[in-house]
Amino acid sequence: MAVNGLNGVNGVNGIHTKSDFSAFKVNQSRLMEHIHDGCQFGAAHRYGDDPTETGMDRLSLNDSDKQVRDWFTKKATAIGCKVTVDEMGNMFAVREGKNKDAPPVMMGSHLDTQPTGGRYDGILGVNAGLEVLRVLADNNYETEGNVGVVNWTNEEGARFPIFAVASGVWADVLPLETAWNLAEVSAGEDGRKRTMKEELTRIGYLGEQKASYRSNPIAAHFELHIEQGPILEAEKRRVGVVTGGQAFKWWDMTIRGRDTHAGTTPFFARKDAMLCAAKLIVESNRVAKKHGGLATTGILTQEPGSINTMAHTVKFTLDIRHNEDEVLKKIEAECQDAFAKIAKEDSEAGCSIEWKELVDSPAVHFHADCIAAVEASADAVCADLPKTAEDGKLWKHMISGAGHDSCYTNRRCPTSMVFAVTKEGVSHNPEEYCSPEDCAVGTQVLLGAVLRYDKQRKF
């Protein structure tokens, strides 16, 4: 398949309005150039000698995030897009179509990363959207309605601990004030934790546009993302057609005990919050595994933090997941019952537990029309590729194990996703990798899906 823009169709004159867009090819070298150009902002964690062999540390709303936002605006306006910013810093770059009043079909993802992130999680999706718009501009193609790219704020939830918080506000699932007042996980050098609103203001991205699907509607949302898992690579397939996502919930857990001397306090007299927390974490894994789900603790802190004193307070995060809402409810209920028993009966003199819910994301079922557009595009793209899979089929239906902004847009507009191959399934890691060929294949599928969906729109 020609994906490098070398087939003579890019840059042709005349306006294309036909439904056959099979000749439109993404420019692989241009796509990769822009991916790595944007990664100059927040590059960190070098693992090789090549200039591109670094990870990323671009936490939401920090200085490098401001730089890449400015970069995004420059790149989008260069191809004729109008860029607007809403109250949550979400950035919408829109290219006009024939019907300029219709809500746009958007390609969305995010540019923020984990503290030890890679160059493709979210970043590929935003750059793929920009590349699709470049191909349309190269070919002077006029879409039926407006199309565009959105950079959603703080998808990772790494700095401000609610995942996809800004798309959640847009979808009217999370209150604006809750998001604005969300404090960062770690304090700054002055010991103070900034809120999202403070940092949006500081970097100049507290937009005037309402963060709401009502005032800023989207006709459909398509997202290209690396799989973040090993399935496509293991099965020698090239594309995942994502039909939905796992249900998951996040909590901040607070365990309170009593700080007493490690050498003089016998076990029967202890209220050891750390020991209690450790048992709870182990129990959450047992319960999740029993039901075929997942449980994870990613953050654990304690006070006072002395080697010969028991912690009086321990805080940890709990993330539980399952494909089915009802099974997730069972995991949650069993954890609550088991946790209460462990704290009261299996923690010597006993500890107390507080649950603070951070995220409740039900199982996601994407829209049939969007899925069909991705399927048709994947069929067309994969037809020209070597048949590497044992059954000859290069794309497969998949359920996303991770949360994405698409999980929130799906509540307010037709949505689907495309997965690209991730080397060894490694993600949230500096060595996260998606080959140039697979980046281009995924972008080609995104292009075809968006144009197919746009072509069938009725106004």
Coordinates of C-alpha atoms in Angstrom, one line a residue:
M1 CA 0.0 0.0 0.0
A2 CA 1.3 3.4 -0.9
V3 CA 1.2 5.6 2.2
N4 CA 4.2 7.8 1.6
G5 CA 2.5 10.4 -0.6
L6 CA 4.7 9.2 -3.5
N7 CA 1.9 8.0 -5.8
G8 CA 1.2 11.3 -7.4
V9 CA -2.2 12.1 -5.9
N10 CA -1.1 14.4 -3.2
G11 CA -1.1 18.0 -4.2
V12 CA -3.3 17.6 -7.3
N13 CA -5.4 20.5 -8.5
G14 CA -9.2 20.5 -8.6
I15 CA -11.8 19.9 -6.0
H16 CA -12.7 16.3 -5.3
T17 CA -16.3 15.5 -4.4
K18 CA -16.6 11.9 -5.5
S19 CA -17.1 9.1 -3.0
D20 CA -14.1 7.2 -4.2
F21 CA -11.2 8.4 -2.0
S22 CA -9.1 5.3 -2.3
A23 CA -6.4 7.3 -4.1
F24 CA -5.9 9.6 -1.0
K25 CA -2.8 8.4 0.8
V26 CA -1.3 9.6 4.0
N27 CA 2.3 10.7 3.8
Q28 CA 4.2 8.4 6.2
S29 CA 7.4 10.4 6.3
R30 CA 5.5 13.7 6.9
L31 CA 3.4 12.0 9.6
M32 CA 6.5 10.8 11.5
E33 CA 8.3 14.1 11.1
H34 CA 5.5 15.9 12.8
I35 CA 5.1 13.3 15.5
H36 CA 8.8 13.7 16.5
D37 CA 8.8 17.4 15.9
G38 CA 6.1 17.9 18.5
C39 CA 7.9 15.5 20.9
Q40 CA 10.7 18.1 21.3
F41 CA 8.5 19.5 24.0
G42 CA 8.8 17.4 27.1
A43 CA 11.3 14.8 25.7
A44 CA 12.8 12.8 28.6
H45 CA 14.2 9.4 29.6
R46 CA 16.6 8.7 26.8
Y47 CA 17.0 5.0 26.0
G48 CA 19.0 5.1 22.7
D49 CA 21.3 7.2 20.5
D50 CA 18.9 8.2 17.9
P51 CA 17.3 11.7 18.5
T52 CA 13.9 10.1 18.5
E53 CA 14.9 7.5 21.1
T54 CA 13.5 9.2 24.2
G55 CA 10.3 9.0 26.1
M56 CA 8.1 11.8 27.2
D57 CA 7.4 13.7 30.4
R58 CA 4.8 16.2 29.3
L59 CA 2.3 16.4 32.2
S60 CA -0.9 18.3 31.5
L61 CA -0.8 22.1 31.7
N62 CA 3.0 22.2 32.5
D63 CA 5.3 24.4 30.5
S64 CA 6.0 21.8 27.8
D65 CA 2.3 21.2 27.4
K66 CA 1.9 24.9 26.7
Q67 CA 4.7 24.7 24.1
V68 CA 3.1 21.7 22.3
R69 CA -0.3 23.5 22.4
D70 CA 1.2 26.5 20.7
W71 CA 2.8 24.1 18.2
F72 CA -0.6 22.4 17.6
T73 CA -2.2 25.8 16.9
K74 CA 0.5 26.7 14.4
K75 CA 0.3 23.4 12.6
A76 CA -3.5 23.4 12.4
T77 CA -3.8 27.0 11.2
A78 CA -1.2 26.3 8.5
I79 CA -3.6 23.9 6.8
G80 CA -6.5 26.3 7.0
C81 CA -8.2 25.3 10.3
K82 CA -9.9 27.6 12.8
V83 CA -8.7 26.8 16.3
T84 CA -10.9 27.5 19.3
V85 CA -10.2 26.7 23.0
D86 CA -12.9 25.9 25.7
E87 CA -13.0 26.5 29.4
M88 CA -11.1 23.2 30.0
G89 CA -8.3 24.0 27.6
N90 CA -9.7 21.5 25.0
M91 CA -8.5 22.6 21.6
F92 CA -10.7 22.3 18.5
A93 CA -9.1 22.7 15.0
V94 CA -11.8 22.7 12.4
R95 CA -11.6 22.6 8.6
E96 CA -14.7 23.8 6.8
G97 CA -16.8 21.6 4.5
K98 CA -19.7 22.3 2.2
N99 CA -22.1 22.7 5.0
K100 CA -20.3 25.1 7.3
D101 CA -23.1 25.2 9.9
A102 CA -23.1 21.4 10.6
P103 CA -21.3 20.1 13.7
P104 CA -17.9 18.7 12.7
V105 CA -16.8 15.1 12.5
M106 CA -13.8 15.2 14.8
M107 CA -10.6 13.1 15.2
G108 CA -9.6 13.3 18.8
S109 CA -6.9 12.3 21.3
H110 CA -4.5 14.0 23.6
L111 CA -1.0 15.5 23.8
D112 CA -0.3 15.1 27.5
T113 CA 1.7 12.1 28.7
Q114 CA 2.6 10.1 31.7
P115 CA 5.7 11.1 33.7
T116 CA 7.6 8.2 32.1
G117 CA 5.5 8.1 28.9
G118 CA 6.3 7.4 25.3
R119 CA 5.9 9.2 21.9
Y120 CA 2.7 7.5 20.7
D121 CA 0.1 7.3 23.4
G122 CA -2.4 10.0 22.4
I123 CA 0.3 11.8 20.4
L124 CA -0.3 9.5 17.4
G125 CA -4.0 10.2 17.4
V126 CA -3.7 14.0 17.4
N127 CA -1.0 13.9 14.7
A128 CA -2.9 11.4 12.6
G129 CA -5.8 13.8 12.6
L130 CA -3.6 16.6 11.4
E131 CA -2.2 14.4 8.7
V132 CA -5.7 13.5 7.5
L133 CA -6.5 17.2 7.2
R134 CA -3.2 17.7 5.3
V135 CA -4.1 15.0 2.8
L136 CA -7.5 16.6 2.3
A137 CA -5.8 20.0 1.7
D138 CA -3.3 18.5 -0.6
N139 CA -6.1 17.1 -2.7
N140 CA -8.4 20.1 -2.4
Y141 CA -11.1 17.7 -1.2
E142 CA -14.2 19.3 0.1
T143 CA -16.0 17.3 2.8
E144 CA -19.8 17.3 3.1
G145 CA -19.6 18.9 6.5
N146 CA -16.8 20.3 8.7
V147 CA -14.1 18.0 9.9
G148 CA -11.4 18.6 12.5
V149 CA -9.0 17.5 15.3
V150 CA -9.4 17.9 19.0
N151 CA -6.7 17.9 21.6
W152 CA -8.4 16.9 24.9
T153 CA -6.9 18.2 28.1
N154 CA -5.5 15.9 30.9
E155 CA -6.6 12.6 29.4
E156 CA -3.9 10.7 31.3
G157 CA -5.0 11.9 34.7
A158 CA -1.3 11.7 35.7
R159 CA -1.0 15.3 37.0
F160 CA -4.6 16.0 37.9
P161 CA -6.0 12.7 39.1
I162 CA -9.2 12.3 37.1
F163 CA -8.7 10.5 33.8
A164 CA -10.1 12.3 30.7
V165 CA -11.5 15.0 33.0
A166 CA -11.9 17.6 30.2
S167 CA -13.8 15.4 27.8
G168 CA -15.8 14.4 30.8
V169 CA -16.8 18.1 31.4
W170 CA -17.6 18.5 27.7
A171 CA -19.9 15.4 27.9
D172 CA -21.6 16.9 31.0
V173 CA -20.5 13.9 33.1
L174 CA -18.2 15.9 35.4
P175 CA -19.0 19.4 36.8
L176 CA -16.9 22.2 35.5
E177 CA -16.1 23.5 39.0
T178 CA -15.0 20.0 40.1
A179 CA -12.6 19.9 37.3
W180 CA -11.3 23.5 37.8
N181 CA -10.7 22.9 41.5
L182 CA -8.9 19.6 40.9
A183 CA -5.5 19.8 42.5
E184 CA -2.3 18.3 41.1
V185 CA -1.0 15.1 42.6
S186 CA 2.4 16.5 43.6
A187 CA 3.1 19.9 45.0
G188 CA 5.4 22.4 43.3
E189 CA 8.8 23.6 44.5
D190 CA 7.0 26.0 46.8
G191 CA 5.1 23.1 48.5
R192 CA 1.7 24.2 47.0
K193 CA -0.6 22.1 44.8
R194 CA -2.0 24.1 41.9
T195 CA -5.5 23.5 40.6
M196 CA -6.5 22.9 36.9
K197 CA -8.0 26.4 36.6
E198 CA -4.9 28.0 38.0
E199 CA -2.7 26.2 35.5
L200 CA -5.0 26.8 32.6
T201 CA -4.8 30.5 33.4
R202 CA -1.1 30.5 33.9
I203 CA -0.3 28.9 30.5
G204 CA -3.0 31.0 28.7
Y205 CA -5.4 28.1 27.8
L206 CA -8.4 29.0 29.9
G207 CA -10.6 29.5 26.9
E208 CA -13.9 31.4 26.6
Q209 CA -15.8 28.7 24.7
K210 CA -18.2 26.7 27.0
A211 CA -16.9 23.2 27.7
S212 CA -20.1 21.5 26.7
Y213 CA -21.5 19.3 24.0
R214 CA -24.6 21.5 24.0
S215 CA -22.8 24.7 22.8
N216 CA -20.0 22.9 21.0
P217 CA -21.6 19.8 19.5
I218 CA -19.6 17.1 17.6
A219 CA -21.3 15.1 14.8
A220 CA -19.0 12.0 15.4
H221 CA -15.7 11.3 17.1
F222 CA -13.0 8.9 15.7
E223 CA -9.8 8.2 17.6
L224 CA -6.7 6.4 16.4
H225 CA -4.7 5.1 19.4
I226 CA -1.9 2.6 19.9
E227 CA -3.3 -0.7 21.2
Q228 CA -1.3 -0.5 24.5
G229 CA -1.4 -4.3 24.5
P230 CA 0.3 -7.2 22.7
I231 CA -2.7 -8.8 20.9
L232 CA -2.3 -7.3 17.4
E233 CA 1.4 -8.0 17.3
A234 CA 1.1 -11.5 18.6
E235 CA -1.6 -12.4 16.0
K236 CA 0.4 -10.6 13.3
R237 CA -2.6 -8.3 12.5
R238 CA -2.3 -4.6 11.6
V239 CA -5.5 -2.9 12.8
G240 CA -7.9 -3.1 15.7
V241 CA -11.5 -2.1 15.1
V242 CA -12.6 -1.0 18.5
T243 CA -16.2 -1.8 19.4
G244 CA -16.2 -0.6 23.0
G245 CA -14.3 -0.3 26.3
Q246 CA -14.0 -2.0 29.7
A247 CA -15.9 -0.7 32.6
F248 CA -13.7 0.7 35.4
K249 CA -13.7 2.6 38.6
W250 CA -11.1 4.6 40.5
W251 CA -10.9 5.4 44.2
D252 CA -8.7 7.2 46.6
M253 CA -8.4 5.0 49.7
T254 CA -7.5 6.3 53.1
I255 CA -6.6 3.9 55.9
R256 CA -6.3 5.4 59.4
G257 CA -4.6 3.7 62.3
R258 CA -2.3 4.9 65.1
D259 CA 1.4 5.9 65.0
T260 CA 3.2 4.1 67.8
H261 CA 6.7 2.8 68.4
A262 CA 7.9 -0.2 66.4
G263 CA 9.9 -1.7 69.2
T264 CA 7.6 -1.3 72.2
T265 CA 4.2 -1.9 70.7
P266 CA 3.2 -5.6 70.6
F267 CA 1.1 -6.8 67.6
F268 CA -2.1 -7.1 69.6
A269 CA -2.0 -3.4 70.5
R270 CA -1.1 -2.1 67.0
K271 CA -3.3 -0.1 64.6
D272 CA -0.9 -0.5 61.7
A273 CA -2.4 1.3 58.7
M274 CA 0.4 0.2 56.4
L275 CA -0.1 -3.5 57.2
C276 CA -3.8 -3.1 56.7
A277 CA -3.4 -1.3 53.4
A278 CA -1.0 -4.0 52.2
K279 CA -3.6 -6.7 53.0
L280 CA -6.3 -4.7 51.2
I281 CA -4.2 -4.4 48.0
V282 CA -3.6 -8.1 48.0
E283 CA -7.3 -8.8 48.5
S284 CA -8.3 -6.5 45.7
N285 CA -6.2 -8.5 43.3
R286 CA -7.6 -11.8 44.6
V287 CA -11.2 -10.7 44.1
A288 CA -10.6 -9.2 40.6
K289 CA -8.8 -12.3 39.5
K290 CA -11.6 -14.5 40.7
H291 CA -14.0 -12.6 38.4
G292 CA -11.8 -12.3 35.4
G293 CA -11.2 -8.6 36.0
L294 CA -8.3 -6.4 37.0
A295 CA -7.2 -4.5 40.1
T296 CA -4.3 -2.1 40.3
T297 CA -2.8 0.2 42.9
G298 CA -0.6 2.8 41.3
I299 CA 0.0 5.4 44.1
L300 CA 0.7 4.7 47.8
T301 CA 1.7 7.2 50.4
Q302 CA 2.0 7.2 54.2
E303 CA 2.4 9.4 57.2
P304 CA 4.6 10.1 59.2
G305 CA 7.1 8.1 57.2
S306 CA 9.6 7.0 59.9
I307 CA 11.4 3.7 59.8
N308 CA 10.7 2.8 63.5
T309 CA 7.1 4.2 63.7
M310 CA 3.9 2.7 62.3
A311 CA 2.1 4.9 59.8
H312 CA -1.0 6.5 61.3
T313 CA -2.4 7.2 57.8
V314 CA -1.9 5.4 54.5
K315 CA -3.4 6.5 51.2
F316 CA -3.5 4.5 48.0
T317 CA -5.4 4.4 44.7
L318 CA -7.5 1.5 43.6
D319 CA -8.4 0.9 39.9
I320 CA -10.7 -2.0 39.1
R321 CA -11.9 -3.1 35.6
H322 CA -14.0 -5.6 33.8
N323 CA -15.7 -5.8 30.4
E324 CA -19.2 -6.1 32.0
D325 CA -20.8 -3.5 34.3
E326 CA -22.5 -6.2 36.4
V327 CA -19.4 -8.1 37.0
L328 CA -17.5 -4.9 38.0
K329 CA -20.3 -4.2 40.5
K330 CA -19.6 -7.7 42.0
I331 CA -15.9 -7.0 42.3
E332 CA -16.6 -3.7 44.0
A333 CA -19.1 -5.2 46.4
E334 CA -16.8 -8.0 47.4
C335 CA -13.9 -5.7 47.9
Q336 CA -16.0 -3.5 50.2
D337 CA -17.1 -6.4 52.3
A338 CA -13.6 -8.0 52.5
F339 CA -11.9 -4.6 53.2
A340 CA -14.2 -3.9 56.1
K341 CA -13.6 -7.3 57.6
I342 CA -9.8 -7.0 57.1
A343 CA -9.7 -3.6 58.7
K344 CA -11.8 -4.6 61.7
E345 CA -10.8 -8.3 62.3
D346 CA -7.4 -8.8 60.6
S347 CA -5.5 -5.7 61.5
E348 CA -4.8 -6.3 65.2
A349 CA -6.5 -3.5 67.1
G350 CA -8.2 -2.3 64.0
C351 CA -8.1 0.5 61.4
S352 CA -10.7 2.6 59.6
I353 CA -11.3 2.9 55.8
E354 CA -12.5 5.8 53.7
W355 CA -13.5 5.4 50.1
K356 CA -13.4 8.4 47.8
E357 CA -14.6 7.7 44.3
L358 CA -12.7 9.5 41.6
V359 CA -14.0 7.9 38.3
D360 CA -17.0 5.7 37.4
S361 CA -16.7 4.7 33.8
P362 CA -19.3 2.2 32.7
A363 CA -18.6 -0.3 29.9
V364 CA -18.6 1.5 26.5
H365 CA -20.4 0.3 23.4
F366 CA -19.4 2.3 20.4
H367 CA -21.8 3.4 17.6
A368 CA -22.7 0.9 14.9
D369 CA -22.3 3.5 12.1
C370 CA -18.9 4.6 13.2
I371 CA -17.8 1.0 13.7
A372 CA -19.0 0.2 10.2
A373 CA -17.0 3.1 8.7
V374 CA -13.9 1.8 10.4
E375 CA -14.5 -1.7 9.3
A376 CA -14.9 -0.7 5.6
S377 CA -11.8 1.4 5.8
A378 CA -9.8 -1.3 7.4
D379 CA -11.0 -3.7 4.7
A380 CA -9.8 -1.4 2.0
V381 CA -6.4 -0.6 3.6
C382 CA -5.6 -4.2 4.6
A383 CA -6.4 -5.5 1.1
D384 CA -3.1 -4.1 -0.1
L385 CA -1.0 -5.5 2.8
P386 CA 0.9 -8.8 3.1
K387 CA -1.3 -11.4 4.7
T388 CA 0.7 -12.0 7.8
A389 CA -2.0 -13.4 10.1
E390 CA -2.6 -17.2 10.1
D391 CA -6.2 -16.7 9.0
G392 CA -5.3 -14.0 6.5
K393 CA -7.4 -11.4 8.3
L394 CA -5.4 -8.3 9.2
W395 CA -7.9 -6.5 11.3
K396 CA -10.0 -7.7 14.3
H397 CA -12.7 -6.4 16.6
M398 CA -11.4 -5.4 20.0
I399 CA -12.5 -4.1 23.4
S400 CA -10.3 -1.4 24.8
G401 CA -8.8 -2.3 28.1
A402 CA -7.8 1.3 28.7
G403 CA -10.0 4.4 29.1
H404 CA -9.9 7.1 26.4
D405 CA -11.6 10.4 25.7
S406 CA -13.8 8.5 23.3
C407 CA -15.4 6.8 26.3
Y408 CA -16.9 10.2 27.2
T409 CA -17.6 11.5 23.6
N410 CA -19.5 8.2 23.0
R411 CA -22.1 9.4 25.5
R412 CA -22.9 12.5 23.4
C413 CA -22.1 11.6 19.8
P414 CA -21.5 8.6 17.6
T415 CA -17.9 7.3 18.3
S416 CA -15.5 4.6 17.5
M417 CA -11.7 3.9 17.7
V418 CA -8.9 2.4 15.6
F419 CA -6.0 0.6 17.3
A420 CA -2.5 0.5 15.8
V421 CA 0.1 -2.2 16.6
T422 CA 2.2 -1.6 19.8
K423 CA 5.6 -3.2 20.0
E424 CA 5.5 -5.9 22.7
G425 CA 2.4 -4.3 24.1
V426 CA 4.5 -1.8 26.0
S427 CA 2.9 1.6 26.9
H428 CA 3.2 4.2 29.6
N429 CA 6.9 3.6 29.2
P430 CA 9.6 5.6 27.4
E431 CA 10.3 2.7 25.0
E432 CA 6.7 2.6 23.8
Y433 CA 6.8 2.1 20.1
C434 CA 4.6 2.0 17.0
S435 CA 6.5 1.6 13.7
P436 CA 6.3 4.3 11.0
E437 CA 4.5 1.7 8.8
D438 CA 1.9 0.9 11.5
C439 CA 1.4 4.6 12.3
A440 CA 0.7 5.2 8.6
V441 CA -1.6 2.2 8.3
G442 CA -3.6 3.3 11.3
T443 CA -3.8 6.9 10.0
Q444 CA -4.9 5.6 6.6
V445 CA -7.8 3.7 8.3
L446 CA -8.7 6.8 10.2
L447 CA -8.8 8.8 7.0
G448 CA -11.0 6.3 5.2
A449 CA -13.4 6.0 8.2
V450 CA -13.8 9.8 8.6
L451 CA -14.5 10.3 4.9
R452 CA -16.9 7.4 4.7
Y453 CA -18.8 8.7 7.7
D454 CA -18.8 12.2 6.3
K455 CA -20.1 11.1 2.9
Q456 CA -23.2 9.5 4.4
R457 CA -24.2 12.5 6.5
K458 CA -27.6 14.0 5.9
F459 CA -28.2 17.6 6.5

